[in-house]
Coordinates of C-alpha atoms in Angstrom, one line a residue:
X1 CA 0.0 0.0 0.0
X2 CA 1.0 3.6 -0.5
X3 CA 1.2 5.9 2.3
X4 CA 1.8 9.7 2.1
X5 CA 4.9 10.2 4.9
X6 CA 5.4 13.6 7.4
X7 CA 8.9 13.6 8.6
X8 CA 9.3 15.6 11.4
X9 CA 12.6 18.0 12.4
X10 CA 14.8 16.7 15.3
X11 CA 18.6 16.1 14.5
X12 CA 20.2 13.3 15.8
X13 CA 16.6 12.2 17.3
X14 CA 15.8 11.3 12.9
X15 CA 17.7 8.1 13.8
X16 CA 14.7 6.5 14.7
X17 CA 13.3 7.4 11.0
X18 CA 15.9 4.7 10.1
X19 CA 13.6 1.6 12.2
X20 CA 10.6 3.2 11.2
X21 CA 11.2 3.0 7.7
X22 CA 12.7 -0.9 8.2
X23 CA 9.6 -1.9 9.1
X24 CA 7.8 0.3 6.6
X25 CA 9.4 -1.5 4.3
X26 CA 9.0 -4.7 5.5
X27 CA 5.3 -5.0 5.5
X28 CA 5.5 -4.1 1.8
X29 CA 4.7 -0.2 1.8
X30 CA 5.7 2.2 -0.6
X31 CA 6.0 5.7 0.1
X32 CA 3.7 8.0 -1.9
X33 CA 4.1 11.8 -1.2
X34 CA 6.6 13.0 1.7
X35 CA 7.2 16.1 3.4
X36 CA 9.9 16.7 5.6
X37 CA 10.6 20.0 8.3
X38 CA 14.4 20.7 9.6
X39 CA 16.3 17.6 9.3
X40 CA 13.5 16.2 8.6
X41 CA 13.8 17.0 4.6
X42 CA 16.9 14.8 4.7
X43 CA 15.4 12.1 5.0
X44 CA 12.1 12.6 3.1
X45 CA 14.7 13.7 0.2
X46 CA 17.1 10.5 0.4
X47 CA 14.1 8.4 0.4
X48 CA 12.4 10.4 -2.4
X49 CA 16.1 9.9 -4.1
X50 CA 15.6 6.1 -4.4
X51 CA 17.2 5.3 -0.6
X52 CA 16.0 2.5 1.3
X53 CA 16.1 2.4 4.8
X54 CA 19.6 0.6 4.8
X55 CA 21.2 3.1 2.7
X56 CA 20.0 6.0 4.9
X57 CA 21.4 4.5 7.4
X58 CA 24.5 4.3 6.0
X59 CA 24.3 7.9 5.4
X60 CA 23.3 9.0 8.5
X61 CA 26.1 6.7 10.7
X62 CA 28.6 7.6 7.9
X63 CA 32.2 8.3 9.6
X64 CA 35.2 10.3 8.3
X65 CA 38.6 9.3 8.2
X66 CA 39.4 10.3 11.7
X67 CA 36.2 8.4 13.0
X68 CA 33.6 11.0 13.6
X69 CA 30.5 11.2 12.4
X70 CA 30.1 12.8 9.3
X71 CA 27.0 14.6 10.4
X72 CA 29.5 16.3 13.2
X73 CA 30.8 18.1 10.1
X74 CA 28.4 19.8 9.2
X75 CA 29.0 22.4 12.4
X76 CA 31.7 23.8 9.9
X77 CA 33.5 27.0 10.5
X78 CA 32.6 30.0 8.0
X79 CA 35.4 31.0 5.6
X80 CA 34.9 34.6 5.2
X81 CA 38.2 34.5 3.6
X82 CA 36.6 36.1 0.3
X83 CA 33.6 38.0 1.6
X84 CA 34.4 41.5 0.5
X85 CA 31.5 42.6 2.9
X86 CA 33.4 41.1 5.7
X87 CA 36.5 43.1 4.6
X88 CA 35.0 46.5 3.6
X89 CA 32.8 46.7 6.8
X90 CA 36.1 46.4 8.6
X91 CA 38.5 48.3 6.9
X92 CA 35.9 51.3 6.7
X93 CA 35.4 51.3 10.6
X94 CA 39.3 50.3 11.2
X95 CA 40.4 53.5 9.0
X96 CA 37.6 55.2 11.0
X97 CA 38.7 54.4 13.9
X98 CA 42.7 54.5 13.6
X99 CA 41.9 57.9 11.2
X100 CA 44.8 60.5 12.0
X101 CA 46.2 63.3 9.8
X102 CA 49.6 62.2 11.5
X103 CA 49.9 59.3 10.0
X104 CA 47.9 58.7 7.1
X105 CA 50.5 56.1 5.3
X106 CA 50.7 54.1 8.0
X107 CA 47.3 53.4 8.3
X108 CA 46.3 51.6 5.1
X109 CA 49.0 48.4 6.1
X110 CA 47.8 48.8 9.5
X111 CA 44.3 47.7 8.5
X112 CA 45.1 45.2 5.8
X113 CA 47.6 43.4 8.2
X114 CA 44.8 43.6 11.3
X115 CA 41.9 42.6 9.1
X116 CA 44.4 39.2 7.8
X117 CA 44.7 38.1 11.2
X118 CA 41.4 38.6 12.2
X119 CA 39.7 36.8 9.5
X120 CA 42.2 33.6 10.1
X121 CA 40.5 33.3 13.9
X122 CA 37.9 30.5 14.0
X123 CA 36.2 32.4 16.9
X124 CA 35.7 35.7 14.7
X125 CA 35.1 33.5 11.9
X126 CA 31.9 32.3 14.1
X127 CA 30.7 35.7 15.2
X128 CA 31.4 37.5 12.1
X129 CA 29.0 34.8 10.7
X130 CA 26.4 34.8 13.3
X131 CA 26.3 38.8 13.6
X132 CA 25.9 39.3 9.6
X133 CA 24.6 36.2 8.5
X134 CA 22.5 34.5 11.1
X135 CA 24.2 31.8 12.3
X136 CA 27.4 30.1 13.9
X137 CA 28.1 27.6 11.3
X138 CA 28.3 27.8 7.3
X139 CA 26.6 24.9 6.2
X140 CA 28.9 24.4 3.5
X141 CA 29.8 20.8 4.5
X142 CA 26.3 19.8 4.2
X143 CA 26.1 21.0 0.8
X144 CA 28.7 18.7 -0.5
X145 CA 27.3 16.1 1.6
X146 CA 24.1 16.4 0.1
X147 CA 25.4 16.7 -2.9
X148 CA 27.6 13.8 -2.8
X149 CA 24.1 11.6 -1.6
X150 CA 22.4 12.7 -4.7
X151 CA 24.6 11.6 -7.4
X152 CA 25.7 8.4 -5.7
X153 CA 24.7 5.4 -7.4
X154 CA 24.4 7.0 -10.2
X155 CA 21.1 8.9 -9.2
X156 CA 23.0 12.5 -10.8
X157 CA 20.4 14.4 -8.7
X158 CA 22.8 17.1 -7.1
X159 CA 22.1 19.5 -9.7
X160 CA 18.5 19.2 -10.3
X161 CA 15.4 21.7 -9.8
X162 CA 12.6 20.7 -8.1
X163 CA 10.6 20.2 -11.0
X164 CA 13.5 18.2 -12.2
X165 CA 14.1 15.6 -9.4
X166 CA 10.5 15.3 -9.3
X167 CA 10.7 14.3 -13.3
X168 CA 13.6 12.0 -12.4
X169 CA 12.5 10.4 -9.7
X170 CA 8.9 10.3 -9.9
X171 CA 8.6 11.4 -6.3
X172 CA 6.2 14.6 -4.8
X173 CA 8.6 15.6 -2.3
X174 CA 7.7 18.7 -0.2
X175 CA 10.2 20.7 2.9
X176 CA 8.9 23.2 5.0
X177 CA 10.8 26.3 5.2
X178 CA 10.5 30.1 6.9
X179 CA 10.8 33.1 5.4
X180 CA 12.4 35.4 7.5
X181 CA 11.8 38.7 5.6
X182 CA 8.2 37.7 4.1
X183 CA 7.2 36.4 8.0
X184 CA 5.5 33.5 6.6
X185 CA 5.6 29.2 6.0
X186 CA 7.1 28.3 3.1
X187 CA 6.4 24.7 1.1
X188 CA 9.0 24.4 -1.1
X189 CA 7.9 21.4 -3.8
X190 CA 8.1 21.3 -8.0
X191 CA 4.3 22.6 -7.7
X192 CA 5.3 26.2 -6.0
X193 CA 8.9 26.9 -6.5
X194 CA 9.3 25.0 -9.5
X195 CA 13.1 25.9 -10.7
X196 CA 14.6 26.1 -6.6
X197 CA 17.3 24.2 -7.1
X198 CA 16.7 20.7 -4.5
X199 CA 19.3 20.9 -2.6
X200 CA 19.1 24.3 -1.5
X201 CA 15.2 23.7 -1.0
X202 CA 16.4 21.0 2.0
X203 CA 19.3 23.5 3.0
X204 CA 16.8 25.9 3.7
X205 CA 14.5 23.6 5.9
X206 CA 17.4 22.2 7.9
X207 CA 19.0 25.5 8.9
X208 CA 18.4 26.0 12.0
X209 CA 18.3 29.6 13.0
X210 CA 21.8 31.3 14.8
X211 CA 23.1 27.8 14.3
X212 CA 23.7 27.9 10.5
X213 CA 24.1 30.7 8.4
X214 CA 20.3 32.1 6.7
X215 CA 19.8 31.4 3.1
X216 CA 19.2 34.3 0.9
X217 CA 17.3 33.4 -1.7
X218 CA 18.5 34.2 -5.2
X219 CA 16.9 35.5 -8.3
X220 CA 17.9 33.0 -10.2
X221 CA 15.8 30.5 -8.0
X222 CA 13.1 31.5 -9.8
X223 CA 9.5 32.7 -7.8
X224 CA 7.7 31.4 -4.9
X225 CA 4.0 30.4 -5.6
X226 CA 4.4 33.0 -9.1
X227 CA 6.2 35.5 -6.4
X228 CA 9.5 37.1 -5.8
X229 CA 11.5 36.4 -2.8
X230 CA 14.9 37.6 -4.6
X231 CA 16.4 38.8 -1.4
X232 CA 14.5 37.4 1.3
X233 CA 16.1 35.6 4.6
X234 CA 15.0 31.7 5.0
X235 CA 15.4 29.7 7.7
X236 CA 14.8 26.1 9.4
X237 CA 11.2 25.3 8.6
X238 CA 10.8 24.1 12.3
X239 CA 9.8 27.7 13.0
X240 CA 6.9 27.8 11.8
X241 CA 5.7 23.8 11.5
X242 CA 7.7 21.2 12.9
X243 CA 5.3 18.3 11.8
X244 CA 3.4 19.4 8.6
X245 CA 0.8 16.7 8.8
X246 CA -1.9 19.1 8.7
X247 CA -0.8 19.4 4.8
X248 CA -1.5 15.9 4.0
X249 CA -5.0 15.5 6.0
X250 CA -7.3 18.8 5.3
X251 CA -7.8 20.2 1.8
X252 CA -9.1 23.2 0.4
X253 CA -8.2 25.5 -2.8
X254 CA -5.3 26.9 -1.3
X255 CA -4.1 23.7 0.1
X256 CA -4.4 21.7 -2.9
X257 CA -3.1 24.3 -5.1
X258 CA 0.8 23.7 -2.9
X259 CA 0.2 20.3 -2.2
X260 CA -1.8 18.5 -5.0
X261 CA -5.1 17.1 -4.1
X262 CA -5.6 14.9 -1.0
X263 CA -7.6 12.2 -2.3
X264 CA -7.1 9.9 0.7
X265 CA -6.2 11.4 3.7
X266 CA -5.7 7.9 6.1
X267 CA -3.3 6.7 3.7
X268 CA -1.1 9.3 5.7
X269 CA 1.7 8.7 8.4
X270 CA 3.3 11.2 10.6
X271 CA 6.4 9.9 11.7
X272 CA 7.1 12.2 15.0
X273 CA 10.2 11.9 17.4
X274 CA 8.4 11.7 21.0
X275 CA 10.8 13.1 23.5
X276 CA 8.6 11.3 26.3
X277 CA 8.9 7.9 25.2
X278 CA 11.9 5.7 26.9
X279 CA 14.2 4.1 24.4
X280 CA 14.6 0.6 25.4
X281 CA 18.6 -0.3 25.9
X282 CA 19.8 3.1 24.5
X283 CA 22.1 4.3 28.3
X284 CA 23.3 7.1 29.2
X285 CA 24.8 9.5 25.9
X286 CA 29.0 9.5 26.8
X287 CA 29.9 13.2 28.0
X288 CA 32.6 12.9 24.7
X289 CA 29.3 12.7 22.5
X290 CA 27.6 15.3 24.2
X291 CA 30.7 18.3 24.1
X292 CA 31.3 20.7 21.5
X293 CA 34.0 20.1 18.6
X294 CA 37.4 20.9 20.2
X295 CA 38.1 24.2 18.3
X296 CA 35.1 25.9 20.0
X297 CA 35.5 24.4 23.4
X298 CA 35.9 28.3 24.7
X299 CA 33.2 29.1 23.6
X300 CA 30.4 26.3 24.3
X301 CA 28.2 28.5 26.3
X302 CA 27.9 30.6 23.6
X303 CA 26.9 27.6 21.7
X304 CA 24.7 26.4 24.5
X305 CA 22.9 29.9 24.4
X306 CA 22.1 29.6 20.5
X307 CA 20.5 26.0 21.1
X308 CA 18.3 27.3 23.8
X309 CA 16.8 30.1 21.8
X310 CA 16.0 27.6 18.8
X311 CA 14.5 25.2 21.5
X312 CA 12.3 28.3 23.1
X313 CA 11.4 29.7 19.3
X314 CA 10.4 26.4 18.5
X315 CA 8.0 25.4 21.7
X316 CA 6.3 28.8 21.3
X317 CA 5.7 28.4 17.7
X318 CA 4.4 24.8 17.3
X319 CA 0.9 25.5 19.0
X320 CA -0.8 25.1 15.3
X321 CA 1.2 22.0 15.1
X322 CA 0.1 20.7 18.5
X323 CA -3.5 21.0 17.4
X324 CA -3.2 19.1 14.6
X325 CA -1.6 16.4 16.1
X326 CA -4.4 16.4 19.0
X327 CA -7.2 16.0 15.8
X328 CA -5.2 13.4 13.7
X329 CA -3.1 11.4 16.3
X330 CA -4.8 8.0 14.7
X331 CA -2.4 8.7 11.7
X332 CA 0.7 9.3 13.9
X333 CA 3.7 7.2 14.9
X334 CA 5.6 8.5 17.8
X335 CA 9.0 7.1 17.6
X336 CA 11.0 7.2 21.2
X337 CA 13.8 9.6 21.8
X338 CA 14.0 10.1 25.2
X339 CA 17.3 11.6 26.5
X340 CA 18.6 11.8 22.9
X341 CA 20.3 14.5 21.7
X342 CA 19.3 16.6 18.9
X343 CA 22.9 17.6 17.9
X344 CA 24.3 14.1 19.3
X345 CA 25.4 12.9 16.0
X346 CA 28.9 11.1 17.4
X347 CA 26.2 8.1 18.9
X348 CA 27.8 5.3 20.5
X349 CA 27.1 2.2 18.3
X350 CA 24.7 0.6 21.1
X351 CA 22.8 3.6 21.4
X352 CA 22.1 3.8 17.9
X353 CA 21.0 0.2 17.8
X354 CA 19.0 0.9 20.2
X355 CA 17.6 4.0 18.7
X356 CA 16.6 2.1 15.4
X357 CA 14.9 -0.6 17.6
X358 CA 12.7 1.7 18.9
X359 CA 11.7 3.4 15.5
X360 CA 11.3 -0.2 14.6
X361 CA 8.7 -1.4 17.4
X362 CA 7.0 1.5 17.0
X363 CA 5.9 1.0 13.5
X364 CA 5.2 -2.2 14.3
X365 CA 2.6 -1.1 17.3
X366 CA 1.5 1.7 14.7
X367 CA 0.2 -1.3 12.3
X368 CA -0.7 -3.7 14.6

């Protein structure tokens, strides 16, 4: 049978997407339609990419060379080594600032040689991004991870529209974004933002706001629902609708025009990470999983701060979702994360284990 699938944001917690979908599988279901908020998108995009539940797992546990997890990564340090923003916005208030008629060639190397060592410190790095660009992190390593994901096995996905991977693949995939500057939801899908590129469409969703940097949209991204967001600021979709399900299960003009018409609304399953339920075997996370990369060990509170406003943005803003769930919980499978981590992506192999085992009971119970 086909089922449409709501994936809901929740980092690390996603793991449990993994058992979910084994037993999904197992019983013989295909997925139909999925729509995925925050890190959420990943997966509704690898499995709308052709990936069973075995090869996103493979993805998600993926290690680099120096045995972390590859999803660790992705809390990258920003560059800024080109940003002539960066630069100019410094040199202007440096020269400002350092301005006297005494010594007016002396200034210019002054400035140049300042701004060369600032730019090369990983904590400036940080704060430059977060203070002009929204977040701590660039993002940049999940871009090439994505994009690697896409054009493995041949798929050659990395590159395409949404319109185009949904030609390629056959598959109505759907991420929830916000739009920072337009205050609204965004549905990003081949139906209302037809030439977004995909992977940028997931980027958006997954960025997490002051963690990772804002995505500005370009013009070349084409329009939004036949409008122009050139410009605009978007963010994690988890601000505005952590669990989309409401998408899949009412319908109306405006509804169907974004998500296609819902001609059967219980062939619908909300997979949602339930932060209540006990995970059976999963211990205590290691105090090495649960620190901050090394380089920004001076500043984890900092980093500790930025987590907490997401966590306080997001439990103010999901009351629409809440109701939702309330009315539909029949279609809902609440997967157990309790005392995971949303950023604990360096999981002891046990504890992941014991993660999937969860997701996979759970389905189970969901069709029993």
């Amino acid at each position: 049978m086909e089922y449409d699938l709501v994936f809901e944001g929740g980092g690390a917690k996603g793991l449990a997407f993994v058992g979910a979908l084994k037993e999904f599988e197992r019983r013989g279901h295909r997925p139909r339609r999925l729509i995925g908020t925050s890190a959420g998108s990943i997966t509704a995009c690898l499995i709308a990419a052709g990936y069973s539940s075995e090869e996103n797992l493979a993805a998600i546990a993926e290690k680099t060379p120096d045995g972390r997890a590859r999803f660790a990564t992705f809390m990258d340090t920003p560059t800024l080594y080109d940003d002539t923003i960066v630069r100019d916005q410094m040199g202007y208030w440096l020269r400002t600032e350092l301005d006297n008629p005494d010594i007016p060639n002396l200034i210019e190397p002054v400035v140049d040689n300042l701004i060369e060592s600032l730019v090369k410190l990983p904590l400036f790095r940080h704060l430059t991004s977060l203070f002009l660009y929204g977040g701590w992190y660039a993002g940049d390593a999940f871009i090439a991870w994505l994009q690697e994901k896409l054009d493995a096995g041949g798929r050659n996905l990395s590159t395409t529209t949404l319109t185009e991977f949904h030609e390629k693949t056959g598959r109505d995939l759907s991420v929830v974004a916000s739009d920072l500057t337009g205050k609204e939801m965004l549905v990003l899908n081949h139906r209302t933002a037809p030439v977004l590129p995909t992977m940028w469409a997931v980027r958006m969703s997954m960025g997490c706001p002051f963690a990772w940097q804002e995505v500005v949209w370009k013009s070349e991204w084409g329009a939004y629902r036949s409008r122009d967001l050139s410009g605009h600021r978007v963010v994690d979709g988890g601000l505005l609708s952590n669990f989309p399900i409401g998408l899949f299960v009412t319908s109306d003009e405006n509804i169907d025009e974004i998500m296609g018409e819902n001609v059967n609304s219980e062939n619908v399953i909300g997979l949602l990470i339930d932060e209540t339920l006990e995970v059976p075997g999963a211990g205590q996370a290691s105090t090495q999983t649960l620190s901050a990369p090394s380089l920004l060990n001076r500043v984890d509170l900092l980093e500790a701060m930025i987590v907490r406003i997401h966590g306080l943005a997001e439990t103010v803003l999901s009351a629409h979702d809440k109701f939702t769930l309330s009315k539909y919980k029949h279609l809902v499978c609440r997967l157990p994360a309790q005392g995971i981590g949303t950023m604990e992506f360096d999981m002891a192999q046990p504890r992941q284990e014991a993660v999937i085992r969860a997701g996979e009971a759970a389905m189970a119970t969901f069709f029993s």
